[in-house]
PDB file of C-alpha atoms in Angstrom:
ATOM      1  CA  MET O   1     202.415 207.274 -26.624  1.00  0.00           C
ATOM      2  CA  SER O   2     204.104 204.382 -28.542  1.00  0.00           C
ATOM      3  CA  LEU O   3     203.272 201.922 -25.549  1.00  0.00           C
ATOM      4  CA  GLY O   4     199.766 202.972 -24.986  1.00  0.00           C
ATOM      5  CA  MET O   5     199.613 202.251 -29.210  1.00  0.00           C
ATOM      6  CA  ILE O   6     201.213 199.052 -28.433  1.00  0.00           C
ATOM      7  CA  VAL O   7     198.934 198.023 -25.660  1.00  0.00           C
ATOM      8  CA  VAL O   8     196.014 198.766 -28.282  1.00  0.00           C
ATOM      9  CA  LEU O   9     197.179 197.190 -30.642  1.00  0.00           C
ATOM     10  CA  ALA O  10     197.516 194.304 -28.810  1.00  0.00           C
ATOM     11  CA  MET O  11     194.512 194.402 -26.900  1.00  0.00           C
ATOM     12  CA  ALA O  12     192.467 194.495 -30.397  1.00  0.00           C
ATOM     13  CA  ALA O  13     194.553 191.346 -31.500  1.00  0.00           C
ATOM     14  CA  ILE O  14     194.266 188.915 -28.840  1.00  0.00           C
ATOM     15  CA  PHE O  15     189.805 190.225 -28.185  1.00  0.00           C
ATOM     16  CA  ALA O  16     189.430 189.774 -32.210  1.00  0.00           C
ATOM     17  CA  PRO O  17     187.258 187.116 -32.010  1.00  0.00           C
ATOM     18  CA  VAL O  18     185.250 189.491 -29.150  1.00  0.00           C
ATOM     19  CA  ILE O  19     185.520 192.702 -30.386  1.00  0.00           C
ATOM     20  CA  ALA O  20     185.151 191.982 -34.464  1.00  0.00           C
ATOM     21  CA  PRO O  21     181.835 192.978 -36.137  1.00  0.00           C
ATOM     22  CA  TYR O  22     181.729 189.473 -38.182  1.00  0.00           C
ATOM     23  CA  ASP O  23     183.595 186.520 -38.924  1.00  0.00           C
ATOM     24  CA  PRO O  24     186.555 187.031 -41.068  1.00  0.00           C
ATOM     25  CA  LEU O  25     185.931 184.236 -43.806  1.00  0.00           C
ATOM     26  CA  TYR O  26     182.303 185.133 -43.870  1.00  0.00           C
ATOM     27  CA  GLN O  27     181.596 185.950 -47.631  1.00  0.00           C
ATOM     28  CA  ASP O  28     178.410 188.203 -48.665  1.00  0.00           C
ATOM     29  CA  ILE O  29     177.842 188.031 -52.195  1.00  0.00           C
ATOM     30  CA  LEU O  30     175.398 190.582 -52.443  1.00  0.00           C
ATOM     31  CA  ALA O  31     177.210 193.144 -50.514  1.00  0.00           C
ATOM     32  CA  ARG O  32     181.077 192.400 -52.263  1.00  0.00           C
ATOM     33  CA  LEU O  33     183.351 195.868 -52.887  1.00  0.00           C
ATOM     34  CA  LYS O  34     180.990 198.044 -50.686  1.00  0.00           C
ATOM     35  CA  GLY O  35     182.203 201.093 -48.960  1.00  0.00           C
ATOM     36  CA  PRO O  36     182.593 202.270 -45.625  1.00  0.00           C
ATOM     37  CA  SER O  37     179.006 202.862 -44.073  1.00  0.00           C
ATOM     38  CA  ALA O  38     177.233 201.635 -40.750  1.00  0.00           C
ATOM     39  CA  ALA O  39     176.904 198.276 -41.157  1.00  0.00           C
ATOM     40  CA  HIS O  40     180.599 197.716 -41.982  1.00  0.00           C
ATOM     41  CA  TRP O  41     182.337 200.027 -40.931  1.00  0.00           C
ATOM     42  CA  LEU O  42     186.229 199.630 -43.295  1.00  0.00           C
ATOM     43  CA  GLY O  43     183.917 198.176 -46.261  1.00  0.00           C
ATOM     44  CA  THR O  44     183.795 194.882 -47.629  1.00  0.00           C
ATOM     45  CA  ASP O  45     186.205 193.064 -50.151  1.00  0.00           C
ATOM     46  CA  GLN O  46     185.750 191.525 -53.282  1.00  0.00           C
ATOM     47  CA  PHE O  47     183.718 188.490 -51.802  1.00  0.00           C
ATOM     48  CA  GLY O  48     181.721 190.214 -49.141  1.00  0.00           C
ATOM     49  CA  ARG O  49     183.936 189.942 -45.966  1.00  0.00           C
ATOM     50  CA  ASP O  50     183.792 192.675 -43.720  1.00  0.00           C
ATOM     51  CA  VAL O  51     187.560 194.783 -43.741  1.00  0.00           C
ATOM     52  CA  LEU O  52     187.330 195.983 -40.391  1.00  0.00           C
ATOM     53  CA  SER O  53     186.873 191.936 -39.255  1.00  0.00           C
ATOM     54  CA  ARG O  54     190.167 190.744 -41.216  1.00  0.00           C
ATOM     55  CA  ILE O  55     191.815 193.904 -40.135  1.00  0.00           C
ATOM     56  CA  LEU O  56     191.695 192.999 -36.973  1.00  0.00           C
ATOM     57  CA  PHE O  57     192.170 188.868 -37.297  1.00  0.00           C
ATOM     58  CA  GLY O  58     195.328 189.721 -39.864  1.00  0.00           C
ATOM     59  CA  LEU O  59     196.972 191.619 -36.795  1.00  0.00           C
ATOM     60  CA  ARG O  60     196.908 189.212 -34.343  1.00  0.00           C
ATOM     61  CA  SER O  61     198.211 186.267 -37.159  1.00  0.00           C
ATOM     62  CA  SER O  62     200.951 188.701 -37.671  1.00  0.00           C
ATOM     63  CA  LEU O  63     201.848 189.276 -33.973  1.00  0.00           C
ATOM     64  CA  MET O  64     201.655 185.899 -33.662  1.00  0.00           C
ATOM     65  CA  ILE O  65     203.646 184.838 -36.172  1.00  0.00           C
ATOM     66  CA  SER O  66     206.332 188.144 -36.106  1.00  0.00           C
ATOM     67  CA  GLY O  67     206.457 187.469 -32.233  1.00  0.00           C
ATOM     68  CA  GLY O  68     207.412 183.720 -32.312  1.00  0.00           C
ATOM     69  CA  ALA O  69     209.816 183.858 -34.918  1.00  0.00           C
ATOM     70  CA  VAL O  70     211.865 187.072 -33.175  1.00  0.00           C
ATOM     71  CA  PHE O  71     211.745 184.875 -29.555  1.00  0.00           C
ATOM     72  CA  ALA O  72     212.827 182.037 -31.241  1.00  0.00           C
ATOM     73  CA  ALA O  73     215.764 184.312 -33.243  1.00  0.00           C
ATOM     74  CA  PHE O  74     216.403 185.254 -30.094  1.00  0.00           C
ATOM     75  CA  LEU O  75     216.909 181.876 -27.665  1.00  0.00           C
ATOM     76  CA  ALA O  76     219.102 181.249 -30.944  1.00  0.00           C
ATOM     77  CA  GLY O  77     220.792 184.192 -31.190  1.00  0.00           C
ATOM     78  CA  SER O  78     221.640 184.516 -27.754  1.00  0.00           C
ATOM     79  CA  LEU O  79     222.946 180.880 -27.479  1.00  0.00           C
ATOM     80  CA  LEU O  80     225.080 181.038 -29.782  1.00  0.00           C
ATOM     81  CA  GLY O  81     226.277 184.873 -29.290  1.00  0.00           C
ATOM     82  CA  LEU O  82     226.409 183.737 -25.496  1.00  0.00           C
ATOM     83  CA  THR O  83     228.560 180.568 -26.236  1.00  0.00           C
ATOM     84  CA  ALA O  84     231.371 182.114 -28.791  1.00  0.00           C
ATOM     85  CA  ALA O  85     231.945 185.124 -26.294  1.00  0.00           C
ATOM     86  CA  TYR O  86     232.106 182.817 -23.669  1.00  0.00           C
ATOM     87  CA  TYR O  87     234.541 179.664 -25.281  1.00  0.00           C
ATOM     88  CA  LYS O  88     236.536 182.165 -27.416  1.00  0.00           C
ATOM     89  CA  GLY O  89     238.816 180.411 -29.613  1.00  0.00           C
ATOM     90  CA  TRP O  90     237.837 177.859 -32.263  1.00  0.00           C
ATOM     91  CA  ALA O  91     233.893 177.736 -30.878  1.00  0.00           C
ATOM     92  CA  ASP O  92     233.635 181.808 -31.499  1.00  0.00           C
ATOM     93  CA  ARG O  93     235.163 181.501 -35.123  1.00  0.00           C
ATOM     94  CA  ILE O  94     233.554 178.662 -36.429  1.00  0.00           C
ATOM     95  CA  ILE O  95     229.897 180.367 -34.861  1.00  0.00           C
ATOM     96  CA  MET O  96     230.607 183.659 -36.073  1.00  0.00           C
ATOM     97  CA  ARG O  97     231.588 182.359 -39.379  1.00  0.00           C
ATOM     98  CA  LEU O  98     228.658 180.733 -39.793  1.00  0.00           C
ATOM     99  CA  MET O  99     226.190 183.843 -38.262  1.00  0.00           C
ATOM    100  CA  ASP O 100     228.932 185.850 -41.286  1.00  0.00           C
ATOM    101  CA  VAL O 101     227.285 183.143 -43.738  1.00  0.00           C
ATOM    102  CA  LEU O 102     223.896 183.971 -42.774  1.00  0.00           C
ATOM    103  CA  PHE O 103     224.707 187.538 -43.076  1.00  0.00           C
ATOM    104  CA  ALA O 104     225.527 187.829 -46.819  1.00  0.00           C
ATOM    105  CA  PHE O 105     222.373 187.501 -47.601  1.00  0.00           C
ATOM    106  CA  PRO O 106     219.715 189.757 -48.152  1.00  0.00           C
ATOM    107  CA  VAL O 107     216.172 189.184 -45.683  1.00  0.00           C
ATOM    108  CA  MET O 108     213.791 188.501 -47.980  1.00  0.00           C
ATOM    109  CA  LEU O 109     216.290 186.310 -50.049  1.00  0.00           C
ATOM    110  CA  LEU O 110     217.031 184.365 -47.239  1.00  0.00           C
ATOM    111  CA  ALA O 111     213.269 183.813 -46.405  1.00  0.00           C
ATOM    112  CA  ILE O 112     212.221 183.159 -49.288  1.00  0.00           C
ATOM    113  CA  GLY O 113     214.713 180.340 -49.950  1.00  0.00           C
ATOM    114  CA  VAL O 114     214.112 178.955 -46.611  1.00  0.00           C
ATOM    115  CA  ILE O 115     209.763 178.947 -47.185  1.00  0.00           C
ATOM    116  CA  ALA O 116     211.153 177.953 -51.219  1.00  0.00           C
ATOM    117  CA  LEU O 117     212.087 174.477 -49.130  1.00  0.00           C
ATOM    118  CA  LEU O 118     209.333 174.556 -46.439  1.00  0.00           C
ATOM    119  CA  GLY O 119     206.524 175.421 -48.484  1.00  0.00           C
ATOM    120  CA  PRO O 120     204.067 178.233 -47.977  1.00  0.00           C
ATOM    121  CA  GLY O 121     202.333 178.440 -44.452  1.00  0.00           C
ATOM    122  CA  ALA O 122     202.190 180.176 -41.256  1.00  0.00           C
ATOM    123  CA  THR O 123     204.454 178.275 -39.857  1.00  0.00           C
ATOM    124  CA  PRO O 124     207.309 178.374 -42.313  1.00  0.00           C
ATOM    125  CA  THR O 125     207.140 181.818 -42.758  1.00  0.00           C
ATOM    126  CA  ALA O 126     208.011 182.435 -38.635  1.00  0.00           C
ATOM    127  CA  THR O 127     210.333 179.556 -39.882  1.00  0.00           C
ATOM    128  CA  ALA O 128     212.055 181.610 -42.187  1.00  0.00           C
ATOM    129  CA  ILE O 129     211.916 185.169 -40.020  1.00  0.00           C
ATOM    130  CA  GLY O 130     213.524 183.215 -36.836  1.00  0.00           C
ATOM    131  CA  ILE O 131     216.561 182.160 -39.328  1.00  0.00           C
ATOM    132  CA  VAL O 132     217.197 185.080 -40.606  1.00  0.00           C
ATOM    133  CA  TYR O 133     217.147 187.068 -37.383  1.00  0.00           C
ATOM    134  CA  THR O 134     218.991 184.522 -35.730  1.00  0.00           C
ATOM    135  CA  PRO O 135     222.331 186.085 -36.287  1.00  0.00           C
ATOM    136  CA  ILE O 136     221.179 189.330 -35.738  1.00  0.00           C
ATOM    137  CA  PHE O 137     220.734 188.334 -32.019  1.00  0.00           C
ATOM    138  CA  ALA O 138     224.485 186.532 -32.038  1.00  0.00           C
ATOM    139  CA  ARG O 139     226.029 189.350 -33.463  1.00  0.00           C
ATOM    140  CA  LEU O 140     224.581 191.761 -31.118  1.00  0.00           C
ATOM    141  CA  LEU O 141     225.000 190.021 -27.670  1.00  0.00           C
ATOM    142  CA  ARG O 142     228.161 188.142 -28.491  1.00  0.00           C
ATOM    143  CA  GLY O 143     230.428 192.075 -28.620  1.00  0.00           C
ATOM    144  CA  PRO O 144     228.828 192.721 -24.652  1.00  0.00           C
ATOM    145  CA  ALA O 145     229.387 189.324 -23.701  1.00  0.00           C
ATOM    146  CA  LEU O 146     232.531 189.254 -24.662  1.00  0.00           C
ATOM    147  CA  VAL O 147     233.733 192.559 -22.178  1.00  0.00           C
ATOM    148  CA  VAL O 148     230.861 190.800 -19.532  1.00  0.00           C
ATOM    149  CA  ALA O 149     232.842 187.796 -19.431  1.00  0.00           C
ATOM    150  CA  GLU O 150     236.082 188.977 -18.102  1.00  0.00           C
ATOM    151  CA  SER O 151     234.506 191.165 -15.038  1.00  0.00           C
ATOM    152  CA  ASP O 152     235.796 190.207 -11.394  1.00  0.00           C
ATOM    153  CA  TYR O 153     232.301 189.131 -10.369  1.00  0.00           C
ATOM    154  CA  VAL O 154     232.550 186.481 -13.821  1.00  0.00           C
ATOM    155  CA  LEU O 155     236.075 185.402 -12.961  1.00  0.00           C
ATOM    156  CA  ASN O 156     234.994 184.690  -8.789  1.00  0.00           C
ATOM    157  CA  ALA O 157     232.226 183.052 -10.334  1.00  0.00           C
ATOM    158  CA  ARG O 158     234.837 180.886 -12.070  1.00  0.00           C
ATOM    159  CA  ALA O 159     237.369 180.601  -9.230  1.00  0.00           C
ATOM    160  CA  ILE O 160     234.468 178.790  -6.504  1.00  0.00           C
ATOM    161  CA  GLY O 161     233.560 176.116  -9.091  1.00  0.00           C
ATOM    162  CA  ALA O 162     230.441 178.220 -11.107  1.00  0.00           C
ATOM    163  CA  SER O 163     228.954 175.602 -14.195  1.00  0.00           C
ATOM    164  CA  ASP O 164     229.353 177.105 -17.308  1.00  0.00           C
ATOM    165  CA  ALA O 165     225.909 177.319 -17.691  1.00  0.00           C
ATOM    166  CA  ARG O 166     225.123 178.973 -14.597  1.00  0.00           C
ATOM    167  CA  ILE O 167     227.871 181.689 -15.305  1.00  0.00           C
ATOM    168  CA  ILE O 168     226.109 182.149 -19.246  1.00  0.00           C
ATOM    169  CA  PHE O 169     222.347 182.536 -17.858  1.00  0.00           C
ATOM    170  CA  LEU O 170     222.563 184.390 -14.284  1.00  0.00           C
ATOM    171  CA  HIS O 171     225.980 185.952 -14.330  1.00  0.00           C
ATOM    172  CA  ILE O 172     226.106 187.659 -18.350  1.00  0.00           C
ATOM    173  CA  LEU O 173     222.861 187.396 -19.443  1.00  0.00           C
ATOM    174  CA  PRO O 174     221.074 189.741 -17.058  1.00  0.00           C
ATOM    175  CA  ASN O 175     223.640 192.043 -18.526  1.00  0.00           C
ATOM    176  CA  LEU O 176     222.374 192.416 -21.771  1.00  0.00           C
ATOM    177  CA  VAL O 177     218.319 192.536 -20.935  1.00  0.00           C
ATOM    178  CA  SER O 178     218.932 196.170 -21.791  1.00  0.00           C
ATOM    179  CA  VAL O 179     220.269 195.495 -25.374  1.00  0.00           C
ATOM    180  CA  ILE O 180     218.117 192.529 -25.686  1.00  0.00           C
ATOM    181  CA  LEU O 181     214.304 194.927 -25.019  1.00  0.00           C
ATOM    182  CA  VAL O 182     215.843 197.483 -27.905  1.00  0.00           C
ATOM    183  CA  GLN O 183     217.096 194.900 -30.127  1.00  0.00           C
ATOM    184  CA  PHE O 184     213.781 192.804 -30.020  1.00  0.00           C
ATOM    185  CA  SER O 185     211.334 195.662 -29.918  1.00  0.00           C
ATOM    186  CA  LEU O 186     213.180 196.529 -33.002  1.00  0.00           C
ATOM    187  CA  LEU O 187     213.362 193.152 -34.691  1.00  0.00           C
ATOM    188  CA  LEU O 188     209.222 192.983 -34.299  1.00  0.00           C
ATOM    189  CA  SER O 189     208.948 196.090 -36.102  1.00  0.00           C
ATOM    190  CA  SER O 190     210.816 194.770 -39.393  1.00  0.00           C
ATOM    191  CA  ALA O 191     209.363 191.483 -38.970  1.00  0.00           C
ATOM    192  CA  ILE O 192     205.971 192.757 -39.609  1.00  0.00           C
ATOM    193  CA  LEU O 193     206.853 194.253 -42.447  1.00  0.00           C
ATOM    194  CA  VAL O 194     208.807 190.996 -43.637  1.00  0.00           C
ATOM    195  CA  GLU O 195     205.775 188.949 -42.401  1.00  0.00           C
ATOM    196  CA  ALA O 196     203.150 191.257 -44.794  1.00  0.00           C
ATOM    197  CA  SER O 197     205.873 191.259 -47.665  1.00  0.00           C
ATOM    198  CA  LEU O 198     205.999 187.435 -47.654  1.00  0.00           C
ATOM    199  CA  SER O 199     202.272 186.989 -47.323  1.00  0.00           C
ATOM    200  CA  PHE O 200     202.130 189.990 -50.232  1.00  0.00           C
ATOM    201  CA  LEU O 201     203.883 187.515 -52.239  1.00  0.00           C
ATOM    202  CA  GLY O 202     201.416 184.722 -51.470  1.00  0.00           C
ATOM    203  CA  LEU O 203     204.179 182.970 -49.244  1.00  0.00           C
ATOM    204  CA  GLY O 204     202.833 183.109 -45.962  1.00  0.00           C
ATOM    205  CA  THR O 205     199.716 183.446 -44.309  1.00  0.00           C
ATOM    206  CA  GLN O 206     197.279 181.228 -46.847  1.00  0.00           C
ATOM    207  CA  PRO O 207     193.813 181.606 -47.357  1.00  0.00           C
ATOM    208  CA  PRO O 208     191.501 181.930 -46.352  1.00  0.00           C
ATOM    209  CA  VAL O 209     193.206 183.038 -43.237  1.00  0.00           C
ATOM    210  CA  PRO O 210     193.585 186.788 -42.937  1.00  0.00           C
ATOM    211  CA  SER O 211     196.391 188.354 -43.628  1.00  0.00           C
ATOM    212  CA  LEU O 212     197.250 191.962 -43.314  1.00  0.00           C
ATOM    213  CA  GLY O 213     199.807 191.310 -46.462  1.00  0.00           C
ATOM    214  CA  MET O 214     197.458 189.320 -48.453  1.00  0.00           C
ATOM    215  CA  MET O 215     195.084 191.595 -47.422  1.00  0.00           C
ATOM    216  CA  LEU O 216     197.016 194.178 -49.400  1.00  0.00           C
ATOM    217  CA  SER O 217     197.759 191.992 -52.743  1.00  0.00           C
ATOM    218  CA  GLU O 218     194.031 191.186 -52.947  1.00  0.00           C
ATOM    219  CA  GLY O 219     193.170 194.251 -52.899  1.00  0.00           C
ATOM    220  CA  ARG O 220     195.459 195.985 -55.201  1.00  0.00           C
ATOM    221  CA  GLY O 221     193.431 194.564 -58.163  1.00  0.00           C
ATOM    222  CA  PHE O 222     190.186 196.632 -56.612  1.00  0.00           C
ATOM    223  CA  LEU O 223     192.474 199.653 -56.108  1.00  0.00           C
ATOM    224  CA  PHE O 224     190.456 201.689 -58.430  1.00  0.00           C
ATOM    225  CA  LEU O 225     187.288 200.679 -58.085  1.00  0.00           C
ATOM    226  CA  ALA O 226     187.316 199.653 -54.224  1.00  0.00           C
ATOM    227  CA  PRO O 227     190.369 200.810 -53.059  1.00  0.00           C
ATOM    228  CA  TRP O 228     189.441 200.398 -49.303  1.00  0.00           C
ATOM    229  CA  ALA O 229     190.295 196.890 -48.574  1.00  0.00           C
ATOM    230  CA  ALA O 230     193.945 197.909 -50.265  1.00  0.00           C
ATOM    231  CA  VAL O 231     194.601 200.848 -48.036  1.00  0.00           C
ATOM    232  CA  PHE O 232     193.048 200.505 -44.546  1.00  0.00           C
ATOM    233  CA  SER O 233     195.136 196.991 -44.311  1.00  0.00           C
ATOM    234  CA  GLY O 234     198.324 198.798 -45.716  1.00  0.00           C
ATOM    235  CA  PHE O 235     197.527 201.798 -42.979  1.00  0.00           C
ATOM    236  CA  ALA O 236     197.191 198.974 -40.623  1.00  0.00           C
ATOM    237  CA  ILE O 237     201.017 197.424 -40.678  1.00  0.00           C
ATOM    238  CA  LEU O 238     202.038 201.007 -41.391  1.00  0.00           C
ATOM    239  CA  ILE O 239     200.405 201.597 -37.913  1.00  0.00           C
ATOM    240  CA  VAL O 240     202.119 198.301 -36.107  1.00  0.00           C
ATOM    241  CA  ALA O 241     205.714 198.516 -37.676  1.00  0.00           C
ATOM    242  CA  PHE O 242     205.284 202.955 -36.586  1.00  0.00           C
ATOM    243  CA  ALA O 243     204.464 201.826 -32.859  1.00  0.00           C
ATOM    244  CA  LEU O 244     207.398 199.535 -32.416  1.00  0.00           C
ATOM    245  CA  ASN O 245     209.862 201.209 -33.754  1.00  0.00           C
ATOM    246  CA  LEU O 246     208.860 204.307 -31.346  1.00  0.00           C
ATOM    247  CA  PHE O 247     208.453 202.122 -28.576  1.00  0.00           C
ATOM    248  CA  GLY O 248     212.571 200.720 -29.312  1.00  0.00           C
ATOM    249  CA  ASP O 249     213.626 203.835 -29.640  1.00  0.00           C
ATOM    250  CA  ALA O 250     212.186 205.153 -26.823  1.00  0.00           C
ATOM    251  CA  LEU O 251     213.359 201.959 -24.917  1.00  0.00           C
ATOM    252  CA  ARG O 252     216.900 202.851 -26.040  1.00  0.00           C
ATOM    253  CA  ASP O 253     216.818 206.695 -25.378  1.00  0.00           C
ATOM    254  CA  GLU O 254     215.807 205.449 -21.495  1.00  0.00           C
ATOM    255  CA  LEU O 255     217.731 202.465 -21.076  1.00  0.00           C
ATOM    256  CA  ASP O 256     221.024 203.911 -22.761  1.00  0.00           C
ATOM    257  CA  PRO O 257     222.801 205.986 -20.153  1.00  0.00           C
ATOM    258  CA  ARG O 258     224.674 208.430 -22.306  1.00  0.00           C
ATOM    259  CA  LEU O 259     221.413 209.712 -23.617  1.00  0.00           C
ATOM    260  CA  ARG O 260     219.985 209.414 -20.579  1.00  0.00           C
ATOM    261  CA  GLN O 261     222.607 212.086 -19.530  1.00  0.00           C
ATOM    262  CA  ALA O 262     222.890 213.978 -22.658  1.00  0.00           C
TER     263      ALA O 262
END
């Protein structure tokens, strides 16, 4: 079920230029704040723009920003976590203390701080989310990597002269795939909410590019007059976050042998 929902949402985002009934930037002042109808299935906003078209393109923007940010966090966090677990000693202490410094800040506060330095926009938003989630991957992978690094096949690889990079990426990392997949899907759900929150505050994707969080922010000013723009954009955020969370939980139940046996 959750996988089917994710596939449908991903296809809607990918093919948004094809399936969207209108240009998301096109303004029809005569049709502003119109309710759902045959011409505009989800109504129009204060500028007469089609809400459905903007939601489709906003979904595309949110998934691209969040997916790119979480993937970058995975690359940086896994490199730091595996390096700390493999070399131990001072490398472990320095890397993990730096991660603890990042962990000390609340997620939104750190993201806002990064955007304050880089300026608002889609790229700074992705960078901020990537920085926020990097220590999560580093700490998550360090624990099991410490155990795998002491296993017999890793010790044998060292004995025959395999390079450190080969051992880390070909012997240790593949054994952590299940943990990575579960955490990736759960963090992607969280990243969608962070991106929407930043856009809601005016720090994320900038107008006129559609964004679900920005649509929610713009629609709140017309909540009693024309609530559909805010309601439908908020509902879209809810569906995406719910589908990714549900998929992450199902993936964890399937890949965890203890839960599978139970």
